[in-house]
Amino acid sequence: MTLHLHDSAAGAVREFAPLVPGQVGIYVCGATPQGSPHLGHVRAQVVFDVLRRWLVRSGYEVTLVRNVTDIDDKILAKAAEAGTEWWAHAYRFEREFSAAYAALGVLPPTVEPRATGHVPEMVELIQRLVERGHAYAAADGSGDVYFDVRSWPAYGELTHQRLDDMEPAADADPRGKRDPRDFALWKGAKPGEPATASWATPWGRGRPGWHLECSAMAGRYLGPRFDVHGGGLDLRFPHHENEQAQSRAAGDGFANFWLHNHFVTMSGEKMSKSLGNVLGVPHLLETHRAVVLRYYLVSGHYRTHLEHSENSLVEAEAAYSRLEGLLRRAAERLGGLAAGEVPAAFAAAMDDDLATPTALAVLHETARAGNSALAAGDEAALRTAAGQLRAGLDVLGLDPFAEPWASQTTGSDAARTALDVLVRARLEDRATARATKDFATADAVRDSLKSAGIVIEDTPTGARWALEGEQ
Ligand SMILES: Nc1ncnc2c1ncn2[C@@H]1O[C@H](COP(=O)(O)OP(=O)(O)OP(=O)(O)O)[C@@H](O)[C@H]1O
Ligand SMILES: [Zn+2]
């Protein structure tokens, strides 16, 4: 089977074929850094990071562009509230987003363009639209420039909507518009706004409309036509519909596939700053390992919502510890461990529209096979299973021996060595007690270790220990 992806524009799963053999260009809508990142924001980036890793593993060269919308009405409003410069506000939270992505093992994009650095590309795109009769300067002299939806019969094609059924675009004063559904490409500067928040254009000073930014940046780095455009489900309309309309109306083919991730939800509702039901990433990292948060995000299919609960993170910790535990024991037994090929069933699941829940189930099967091989002393089978497990986890960004996780465990490795010395001493006491048939003492040792979360397994070569959930 080859890779198949659900294309939201087609409303169906389609076979994926890159426009240029061997190369894939992906554009993912990044953050509007008006506040701190929450778990939902990170889910979106983890989803496209997994797609990228799977494409790379499948032999493609991937260019991934993720923008930062560093100028926006909400940023201006929040900065004014906080009494800071908008650009300082945006950059502060941009850094928080970068830190959250890095903490969860999201690989840096190939390039991360900021909207404010691409005004010339935006002006050029508007000019093309004006020349082709698809954009016009507002009649009220506000300096706004609008996309003329009636001039583009394909408007609505991405989300399968008819123009007549659509609501007015609420992004600017409707008085300057030819049609209330026309959306702003460019927003004229208003009195009282900071001078630094506007740029000179043929239509006067102003700042970019949100949709225009993404079209301009995608075009700059990926060209007029590219393979995949991604983002959260909430961006399908109006953001992505408008991106596609303006790029195609300007003569660009734009995205070949549209992928949309579903939400992290709480009580069934999208985790969202405006609803106030957010869990900040730094806050979650105080009580959960980053790799476990990532395991949890990957454990759901990207097209289904992921209802957050504390219990699901506890389950993720137990499930990931099982996989990690086998890898650590295998590395210990084999004196190191190389990644191998992913299991065939894992590849089939990933090719089936990134079916990560199935892919993870395959990895748990692989770990079980590894555990049996370990117990049976079959090193060849153990090497194969553990190598496959590492390869699969690497695709999901969860390989404990790869960065960023490998260096994070250095400290705990030292702690683990110390623990090993202490536990082994207790195991020797137990062995001595058993040898003298003092079973009461032997059992007391076992019980006291158990109450500390340490389980003992008696093997033909002596007793071994593991942390609960790891065995
Ligand atoms: N709860 C969520 N689950 C999954 N993805 C999300 C969630 N919230 C936002 N995203 C995605 O994160 C990316 C960056 O979003 P953006 O900065 O525009 O935030 P937003 O949607 O305005 O967030 P909020 O609703 O919290 O204000 C987008 O692709 C968006 O769809
Ligand atoms: Zn976008």
CSV table of C-alpha atoms in Angstrom, one decimal, residues 5-9 16 24-31 40-52 55 62-69 101 109 158 210-211 213-215 217-218 222 226-241 243-244 254-263 302-303 353-354:
chain,number,residue,atom,x,y,z
A,5,LEU,CA,-4.3,10.9,3.1
A,6,HIS,CA,-7.7,12.4,3.8
A,7,ASP,CA,-8.0,15.5,1.6
A,8,SER,CA,-10.5,17.9,3.2
A,9,ALA,CA,-11.1,19.6,-0.2
A,16,PHE,CA,-0.8,10.7,-2.2
A,24,VAL,CA,7.1,17.1,-0.6
A,25,GLY,CA,6.3,20.7,0.3
A,26,ILE,CA,4.1,21.3,3.4
A,27,TYR,CA,2.7,24.5,4.7
A,28,VAL,CA,1.2,24.5,8.2
A,29,CYS,CA,-0.5,27.5,9.8
A,30,GLY,CA,1.4,28.4,12.9
A,31,ALA,CA,0.6,30.4,15.9
A,40,GLY,CA,-4.4,22.1,21.5
A,41,HIS,CA,-1.9,24.3,19.8
A,42,VAL,CA,0.8,21.7,20.3
A,43,ARG,CA,-1.5,18.9,19.0
A,44,ALA,CA,-1.7,20.6,15.6
A,45,GLN,CA,2.0,20.8,15.3
A,46,VAL,CA,2.6,17.2,16.6
A,47,VAL,CA,0.2,15.9,13.9
A,48,PHE,CA,2.1,17.5,11.1
A,49,ASP,CA,5.5,16.6,12.7
A,50,VAL,CA,4.3,12.9,12.5
A,51,LEU,CA,3.3,13.3,8.9
A,52,ARG,CA,6.7,14.8,8.1
A,55,LEU,CA,7.3,11.0,4.7
A,62,VAL,CA,10.4,17.3,3.0
A,63,THR,CA,10.2,21.1,3.1
A,64,LEU,CA,8.0,22.2,6.0
A,65,VAL,CA,7.0,25.8,6.3
A,66,ARG,CA,5.3,27.0,9.5
A,67,ASN,CA,4.5,30.6,9.8
A,68,VAL,CA,4.1,33.0,12.7
A,69,THR,CA,1.2,35.5,12.5
A,101,TYR,CA,7.0,22.7,20.4
A,109,PRO,CA,10.4,23.5,10.5
A,158,LEU,CA,-12.8,24.2,-0.4
A,210,TRP,CA,-4.6,37.2,8.2
A,211,HIS,CA,-5.5,35.1,5.2
A,213,GLU,CA,-0.2,36.4,5.0
A,214,CYS,CA,-0.3,32.6,4.6
A,215,SER,CA,-0.9,32.7,0.8
A,217,MET,CA,4.4,33.1,2.6
A,218,ALA,CA,3.4,29.7,1.2
A,222,LEU,CA,6.9,26.6,-1.7
A,226,PHE,CA,2.7,22.6,-3.4
A,227,ASP,CA,1.7,19.3,-1.9
A,228,VAL,CA,0.1,19.7,1.5
A,229,HIS,CA,-1.5,22.5,3.4
A,230,GLY,CA,-2.3,21.8,7.1
A,231,GLY,CA,-3.9,23.3,10.1
A,232,GLY,CA,-6.6,22.9,12.7
A,233,LEU,CA,-10.2,22.1,11.8
A,234,ASP,CA,-11.3,25.6,12.9
A,235,LEU,CA,-9.2,27.1,10.1
A,236,ARG,CA,-11.0,25.5,7.2
A,237,PHE,CA,-13.4,28.4,7.0
A,238,PRO,CA,-12.9,31.2,6.5
A,239,HIS,CA,-9.1,31.1,6.8
A,240,HIS,CA,-8.3,28.3,4.4
A,241,GLU,CA,-11.2,29.0,2.0
A,243,GLU,CA,-6.3,31.5,1.3
A,244,GLN,CA,-7.2,29.2,-1.5
A,254,PHE,CA,-1.9,26.3,-4.4
A,255,ALA,CA,-2.3,23.2,-2.2
A,256,ASN,CA,-2.8,19.7,-3.7
A,257,PHE,CA,-4.0,18.2,-0.4
A,258,TRP,CA,-5.7,19.9,2.6
A,259,LEU,CA,-5.2,18.2,5.9
A,260,HIS,CA,-7.1,19.3,9.1
A,261,ASN,CA,-6.4,18.0,12.6
A,262,HIS,CA,-9.3,17.8,15.1
A,263,PHE,CA,-9.2,19.4,18.5
A,302,TYR,CA,-5.6,13.2,14.0
A,303,ARG,CA,-9.1,13.4,12.5
A,353,ASP,CA,-4.2,8.2,6.5
A,354,LEU,CA,-1.8,8.2,9.5
